[in-house]
């Protein structure tokens, strides 16, 4: 069937909130003429199938006003018909909960996102191959897996559904597990300074990055911003970024920072960074609290940070492998790490 018939048929099958499983047969290669907008309690099994979506379209989009819950996408090779890959987002999960992607092969352009997670809770992305294609601009900062805050600037499509969906809502309980991810920036957990900084104090909670291979070309291997509590464990994280300007922070392997006043729970939180292999240019791991302009006073400290049993490589030498801005952490404990000049 043509792309329009495929789109109509799949839309019919995924609509509504009753429990349902849709199987796209192994070996099938289908073209769909628009974004699939599933209802709750939907499982799409596409193992062995190839799904291509029309140009300038999402493949999956959860509408924020529907607050989708219990959505699983299992397997499949998902592509955009755009030359050089999708420059927007291929998969968009917004204001959704209990979402899982397992064993999916997907990509987008370096300037786009393959998977965008906005104001969601209980999301697991596991066993996936997520990659950037096309050409990478020299100073590109876009991530292939993006964990994002819902605001007018960061989520313009979500904003079109109404102001109440872009009031700085953040993500909670996000698990990025056992994936292979490559891009300008492989994975980013984001904040925004937009709207005169009104959302600086909004924080994600419990973001777990574990068992992945993350490879970045022009930005951090992992950007982990405005997060309360989480784990970064058992990963291989590498950035090949080089900057000749003042923005050397984009060459860090694992960049942990906060950008606004925080609730008391941040100071009480725990972040574990352990059993990783990390390669960065300026630093392997860098930790920064929220300071005043002159950096004379820390206005929001990271909580207890445990950096242990990592192998950390740094282009700028062993002494720069793990750094923090002044006393950015309430407690920083380092143990069992091995440091190398890369």
Short mmCIF file of C-alpha atoms in Angstrom, two decimals:
data_model
loop_
_atom_site.label_atom_id
_atom_site.label_comp_id
_atom_site.label_asym_id
_atom_site.label_seq_id
_atom_site.Cartn_x
_atom_site.Cartn_y
_atom_site.Cartn_z
CA UNK A 1 0.00 0.00 0.00
CA UNK A 2 1.11 3.60 -0.51
CA UNK A 3 2.29 5.89 2.29
CA UNK A 4 -1.11 7.47 2.81
CA UNK A 5 -2.86 4.11 3.22
CA UNK A 6 -0.15 2.91 5.62
CA UNK A 7 -0.51 6.10 7.64
CA UNK A 8 -4.30 5.85 7.82
CA UNK A 9 -4.21 2.16 8.74
CA UNK A 10 -1.63 2.58 11.49
CA UNK A 11 -3.37 5.69 12.82
CA UNK A 12 -6.62 3.73 13.05
CA UNK A 13 -4.88 0.89 14.93
CA UNK A 14 -3.07 3.08 17.47
CA UNK A 15 -5.95 5.45 18.23
CA UNK A 16 -7.76 5.27 21.58
CA UNK A 17 -6.68 4.23 25.04
CA UNK A 18 -7.65 0.56 25.12
CA UNK A 19 -4.86 -2.01 25.51
CA UNK A 20 -3.51 -2.85 22.04
CA UNK A 21 -0.50 -4.33 20.28
CA UNK A 22 0.32 -3.51 16.67
CA UNK A 23 2.82 -5.73 14.86
CA UNK A 24 4.60 -4.52 11.74
CA UNK A 25 5.83 -7.80 10.21
CA UNK A 26 9.52 -8.60 10.08
CA UNK A 27 10.89 -7.99 6.59
CA UNK A 28 8.28 -5.34 5.82
CA UNK A 29 9.44 -1.99 4.46
CA UNK A 30 6.76 0.68 4.74
CA UNK A 31 6.47 4.40 4.13
CA UNK A 32 4.16 6.53 6.25
CA UNK A 33 2.79 9.87 5.18
CA UNK A 34 2.79 11.63 8.54
CA UNK A 35 3.49 11.33 12.29
CA UNK A 36 1.96 8.50 14.27
CA UNK A 37 0.13 9.89 17.34
CA UNK A 38 -0.62 6.91 19.57
CA UNK A 39 -3.14 6.68 22.35
CA UNK A 40 -2.32 5.26 25.77
CA UNK A 41 -1.74 1.54 26.36
CA UNK A 42 -0.14 1.03 22.96
CA UNK A 43 2.63 -1.38 21.99
CA UNK A 44 4.18 -1.21 18.53
CA UNK A 45 6.35 -4.19 17.64
CA UNK A 46 8.45 -3.59 14.53
CA UNK A 47 11.35 -6.02 14.91
CA UNK A 48 12.92 -6.68 11.51
CA UNK A 49 10.80 -4.04 9.77
CA UNK A 50 11.85 -0.73 8.22
CA UNK A 51 9.61 2.31 8.67
CA UNK A 52 10.32 5.50 6.72
CA UNK A 53 8.38 8.68 7.46
CA UNK A 54 7.80 11.46 4.94
CA UNK A 55 10.07 14.50 4.81
CA UNK A 56 9.86 17.07 7.60
CA UNK A 57 7.74 14.83 9.81
CA UNK A 58 8.04 13.14 13.16
CA UNK A 59 7.73 9.37 13.14
CA UNK A 60 6.09 9.24 16.59
CA UNK A 61 4.61 12.25 18.38
CA UNK A 62 2.73 12.11 21.69
CA UNK A 63 0.34 15.04 21.92
CA UNK A 64 0.76 16.87 25.24
CA UNK A 65 -2.96 17.45 25.77
CA UNK A 66 -3.59 13.71 25.76
CA UNK A 67 -1.01 12.87 28.46
CA UNK A 68 -0.23 9.49 26.98
CA UNK A 69 0.75 6.68 29.33
CA UNK A 70 1.97 3.12 28.73
CA UNK A 71 3.57 3.34 25.29
CA UNK A 72 6.16 0.83 24.03
CA UNK A 73 8.04 0.82 20.74
CA UNK A 74 9.95 -2.41 20.24
CA UNK A 75 12.42 -2.88 17.42
CA UNK A 76 12.44 -1.67 13.87
CA UNK A 77 14.63 0.50 11.70
CA UNK A 78 13.06 3.96 11.72
CA UNK A 79 14.13 6.58 9.20
CA UNK A 80 13.16 9.95 7.75
CA UNK A 81 12.88 10.49 4.00
CA UNK A 82 14.77 13.77 4.46
CA UNK A 83 18.11 13.79 2.64
CA UNK A 84 20.76 13.75 5.35
CA UNK A 85 18.24 12.77 8.01
CA UNK A 86 15.58 14.59 10.00
CA UNK A 87 16.64 18.09 11.09
CA UNK A 88 13.79 18.33 13.60
CA UNK A 89 13.02 15.42 15.93
CA UNK A 90 12.20 11.90 14.74
CA UNK A 91 10.58 10.71 17.99
CA UNK A 92 8.91 13.22 20.32
CA UNK A 93 7.53 12.20 23.71
CA UNK A 94 5.85 15.15 25.44
CA UNK A 95 3.95 15.15 28.75
CA UNK A 96 3.88 11.33 28.60
CA UNK A 97 4.59 8.66 31.20
CA UNK A 98 5.60 5.01 31.24
CA UNK A 99 7.24 5.08 27.83
CA UNK A 100 9.75 2.52 26.53
CA UNK A 101 11.84 2.23 23.38
CA UNK A 102 13.66 -1.10 23.15
CA UNK A 103 15.92 -2.35 20.37
CA UNK A 104 15.13 0.46 17.92
CA UNK A 105 17.58 1.53 15.19
CA UNK A 106 16.98 5.22 14.43
CA UNK A 107 18.78 8.34 13.29
CA UNK A 108 18.51 12.04 12.53
CA UNK A 109 20.64 14.80 11.10
CA UNK A 110 23.43 16.19 13.29
CA UNK A 111 21.38 19.39 13.60
CA UNK A 112 18.29 17.49 14.76
CA UNK A 113 17.34 15.07 17.50
CA UNK A 114 16.53 11.40 17.05
CA UNK A 115 14.70 11.17 20.37
CA UNK A 116 13.29 14.15 22.26
CA UNK A 117 11.82 13.66 25.74
CA UNK A 118 9.91 16.71 27.05
CA UNK A 119 8.28 16.98 30.49
CA UNK A 120 7.92 13.18 30.81
CA UNK A 121 8.17 10.69 33.66
CA UNK A 122 9.21 7.05 33.77
CA UNK A 123 10.80 6.79 30.34
CA UNK A 124 13.26 4.05 29.36
CA UNK A 125 15.36 4.08 26.19
CA UNK A 126 17.28 0.83 26.02
CA UNK A 127 19.24 -1.38 23.62
CA UNK A 128 18.88 1.16 20.81
CA UNK A 129 21.24 2.36 18.10
CA UNK A 130 20.82 6.13 17.86
CA UNK A 131 23.02 7.98 15.42
CA UNK A 132 23.52 11.25 13.60
CA UNK A 133 23.90 11.31 9.84
CA UNK A 134 24.70 13.96 7.24
CA UNK A 135 27.36 16.59 7.83
CA UNK A 136 28.20 17.98 11.27
CA UNK A 137 28.66 21.77 11.56
CA UNK A 138 31.92 22.68 13.33
CA UNK A 139 30.15 24.15 16.38
CA UNK A 140 27.05 21.97 16.48
CA UNK A 141 25.66 21.36 20.00
CA UNK A 142 22.55 19.32 19.22
CA UNK A 143 22.07 16.01 20.99
CA UNK A 144 20.67 12.83 19.48
CA UNK A 145 18.88 11.94 22.73
CA UNK A 146 17.53 15.09 24.36
CA UNK A 147 15.91 15.24 27.80
CA UNK A 148 14.23 18.63 27.82
CA UNK A 149 12.24 21.21 29.74
CA UNK A 150 8.91 22.39 28.31
CA UNK A 151 9.06 26.08 27.40
CA UNK A 152 8.04 28.24 24.46
CA UNK A 153 11.63 28.51 23.24
CA UNK A 154 12.70 24.90 23.69
CA UNK A 155 9.39 23.29 22.64
CA UNK A 156 7.64 25.50 20.06
CA UNK A 157 5.50 22.65 18.72
CA UNK A 158 4.30 21.83 22.24
CA UNK A 159 3.57 25.51 22.79
CA UNK A 160 1.08 25.42 19.93
CA UNK A 161 -1.16 23.21 22.10
CA UNK A 162 -1.49 25.93 24.75
CA UNK A 163 0.48 27.92 27.30
CA UNK A 164 -0.18 25.44 30.10
CA UNK A 165 2.05 22.86 28.41
CA UNK A 166 5.14 25.11 28.38
CA UNK A 167 5.42 26.30 31.96
CA UNK A 168 8.85 24.90 32.70
CA UNK A 169 7.77 21.30 33.27
CA UNK A 170 10.76 18.98 33.57
CA UNK A 171 11.47 15.24 33.41
CA UNK A 172 11.59 12.62 36.14
CA UNK A 173 12.83 9.02 36.23
CA UNK A 174 14.47 8.87 32.81
CA UNK A 175 16.59 5.79 32.08
CA UNK A 176 19.02 5.73 29.15
CA UNK A 177 20.36 2.16 29.21
CA UNK A 178 22.68 0.05 27.05
CA UNK A 179 22.43 2.14 23.90
CA UNK A 180 24.93 3.12 21.22
CA UNK A 181 24.55 6.85 20.64
CA UNK A 182 26.58 9.11 18.38
CA UNK A 183 26.11 12.73 17.37
CA UNK A 184 27.41 16.27 17.76
CA UNK A 185 26.43 15.76 21.41
CA UNK A 186 25.33 12.21 22.13
CA UNK A 187 23.03 12.85 25.12
CA UNK A 188 21.91 16.12 26.66
CA UNK A 189 19.81 16.82 29.74
CA UNK A 190 18.87 20.44 29.24
CA UNK A 191 17.96 23.77 30.83
CA UNK A 192 17.08 27.11 29.27
CA UNK A 193 17.88 30.77 29.88
CA UNK A 194 14.94 31.88 27.72
CA UNK A 195 12.13 34.19 28.82
CA UNK A 196 14.57 36.30 30.85
CA UNK A 197 15.78 33.28 32.79
CA UNK A 198 12.45 32.52 34.48
CA UNK A 199 12.99 28.76 34.14
CA UNK A 200 16.57 28.60 35.47
CA UNK A 201 15.35 27.13 38.75
CA UNK A 202 13.52 24.20 37.15
CA UNK A 203 15.22 20.85 37.70
CA UNK A 204 14.93 17.34 36.30
CA UNK A 205 14.93 14.47 38.82
CA UNK A 206 16.58 11.05 38.79
CA UNK A 207 18.20 10.82 35.37
CA UNK A 208 20.08 7.53 34.93
CA UNK A 209 22.65 7.04 32.16
CA UNK A 210 24.03 3.50 32.31
CA UNK A 211 25.70 0.91 30.10
CA UNK A 212 25.87 3.11 27.01
CA UNK A 213 28.51 3.95 24.44
CA UNK A 214 28.22 7.71 23.85
CA UNK A 215 30.34 9.33 21.15
CA UNK A 216 30.26 13.07 20.41
CA UNK A 217 31.89 15.00 17.58
CA UNK A 218 31.66 18.70 18.47
CA UNK A 219 30.25 18.96 21.99
CA UNK A 220 30.27 17.18 25.34
CA UNK A 221 29.97 13.41 25.44
CA UNK A 222 27.24 13.89 28.05
CA UNK A 223 25.71 17.19 29.13
CA UNK A 224 23.93 16.66 32.45
CA UNK A 225 22.34 19.97 33.46
CA UNK A 226 19.92 20.95 36.24
CA UNK A 227 19.43 17.45 37.61
CA UNK A 228 18.57 16.42 41.16
CA UNK A 229 19.84 12.91 41.86
CA UNK A 230 20.86 10.24 39.40
CA UNK A 231 23.54 7.89 38.15
CA UNK A 232 26.12 7.88 35.37
CA UNK A 233 27.51 4.36 35.45
CA UNK A 234 29.18 1.69 33.32
CA UNK A 235 29.36 3.83 30.18
CA UNK A 236 32.00 4.55 27.58
CA UNK A 237 31.76 8.30 26.95
CA UNK A 238 34.02 10.00 24.40
CA UNK A 239 34.08 13.45 22.86
CA UNK A 240 36.31 14.42 19.96
CA UNK A 241 35.30 18.09 20.22
CA UNK A 242 37.91 20.76 19.59
CA UNK A 243 37.26 24.44 20.19
CA UNK A 244 39.56 27.30 19.29
CA UNK A 245 37.32 29.87 20.95
CA UNK A 246 36.54 30.44 24.64
CA UNK A 247 33.88 27.75 24.79
CA UNK A 248 36.20 24.96 25.90
CA UNK A 249 33.46 23.57 28.14
CA UNK A 250 32.01 21.93 25.05
CA UNK A 251 35.06 19.63 24.94
CA UNK A 252 34.34 18.03 28.34
CA UNK A 253 33.60 14.31 28.51
CA UNK A 254 30.93 14.46 31.24
CA UNK A 255 29.72 17.98 32.05
CA UNK A 256 27.57 18.29 35.18
CA UNK A 257 26.28 21.77 35.97
CA UNK A 258 23.37 23.71 37.44
CA UNK A 259 22.21 27.09 36.19
CA UNK A 260 19.69 28.42 38.68
CA UNK A 261 18.59 28.55 42.30
CA UNK A 262 17.57 25.11 43.40
CA UNK A 263 15.19 23.47 45.86
CA UNK A 264 16.74 22.17 49.08
CA UNK A 265 16.56 18.65 47.67
CA UNK A 266 19.55 19.39 45.40
CA UNK A 267 21.92 19.82 48.34
CA UNK A 268 20.61 16.58 49.82
CA UNK A 269 20.82 14.64 46.55
CA UNK A 270 23.32 12.02 45.48
CA UNK A 271 25.00 11.68 42.09
CA UNK A 272 27.07 8.60 41.37
CA UNK A 273 29.59 8.64 38.51
CA UNK A 274 31.20 5.21 38.53
CA UNK A 275 32.76 2.44 36.46
CA UNK A 276 32.89 4.53 33.30
CA UNK A 277 35.55 5.02 30.66
CA UNK A 278 35.52 8.75 29.91
CA UNK A 279 37.58 10.68 27.36
CA UNK A 280 37.50 14.47 27.16
CA UNK A 281 39.68 17.33 26.01
CA UNK A 282 39.54 20.13 28.64
CA UNK A 283 38.31 17.77 31.36
CA UNK A 284 37.12 14.22 31.67
CA UNK A 285 34.52 15.16 34.30
CA UNK A 286 33.61 18.72 35.24
CA UNK A 287 31.24 19.79 38.01
CA UNK A 288 29.84 23.28 38.44
CA UNK A 289 27.30 24.79 40.82
CA UNK A 290 25.32 27.97 40.24
CA UNK A 291 27.38 31.06 41.12
CA UNK A 292 26.91 34.79 41.09
CA UNK A 293 28.40 36.64 38.11
CA UNK A 294 31.83 37.09 39.68
CA UNK A 295 31.85 33.49 40.94
CA UNK A 296 32.52 34.68 44.50
CA UNK A 297 29.48 32.93 45.95
CA UNK A 298 27.84 29.60 45.11
CA UNK A 299 24.07 30.06 45.06
CA UNK A 300 23.22 26.40 44.40
CA UNK A 301 25.59 23.55 45.18
CA UNK A 302 25.48 20.05 43.82
CA UNK A 303 24.81 17.54 46.56
CA UNK A 304 26.97 14.52 47.36
CA UNK A 305 28.91 13.47 44.26
CA UNK A 306 30.73 10.15 44.21
CA UNK A 307 33.30 9.69 41.44
CA UNK A 308 34.67 6.17 41.71
CA UNK A 309 36.30 3.37 39.75
CA UNK A 310 36.41 5.30 36.48
CA UNK A 311 39.09 5.32 33.80
CA UNK A 312 39.39 8.98 32.84
CA UNK A 313 41.39 10.30 29.88
CA UNK A 314 42.05 14.00 29.43
CA UNK A 315 43.84 15.77 26.56
CA UNK A 316 44.89 18.54 28.94
CA UNK A 317 46.62 16.13 31.30
CA UNK A 318 45.85 13.93 34.29
CA UNK A 319 45.49 16.88 36.68
CA UNK A 320 42.47 18.12 34.71
CA UNK A 321 40.70 14.76 34.61
CA UNK A 322 38.19 15.65 37.34
CA UNK A 323 37.56 19.29 38.22
CA UNK A 324 34.96 21.43 39.95
CA UNK A 325 34.47 25.20 40.03
CA UNK A 326 35.61 26.17 43.53
CA UNK A 327 33.38 24.28 46.00
CA UNK A 328 30.52 23.39 43.67
CA UNK A 329 29.68 20.18 45.53
CA UNK A 330 28.46 19.83 49.08
CA UNK A 331 30.61 16.72 49.10
CA UNK A 332 32.90 15.34 46.39
CA UNK A 333 34.43 11.95 47.01
CA UNK A 334 36.85 10.42 44.52
CA UNK A 335 38.07 6.84 44.87
CA UNK A 336 39.49 4.06 42.74
CA UNK A 337 39.80 6.17 39.61
CA UNK A 338 42.62 5.87 37.08
CA UNK A 339 43.76 8.97 35.20
CA UNK A 340 45.49 9.16 31.83
CA UNK A 341 46.85 11.81 29.50
CA UNK A 342 44.93 11.16 26.28
#
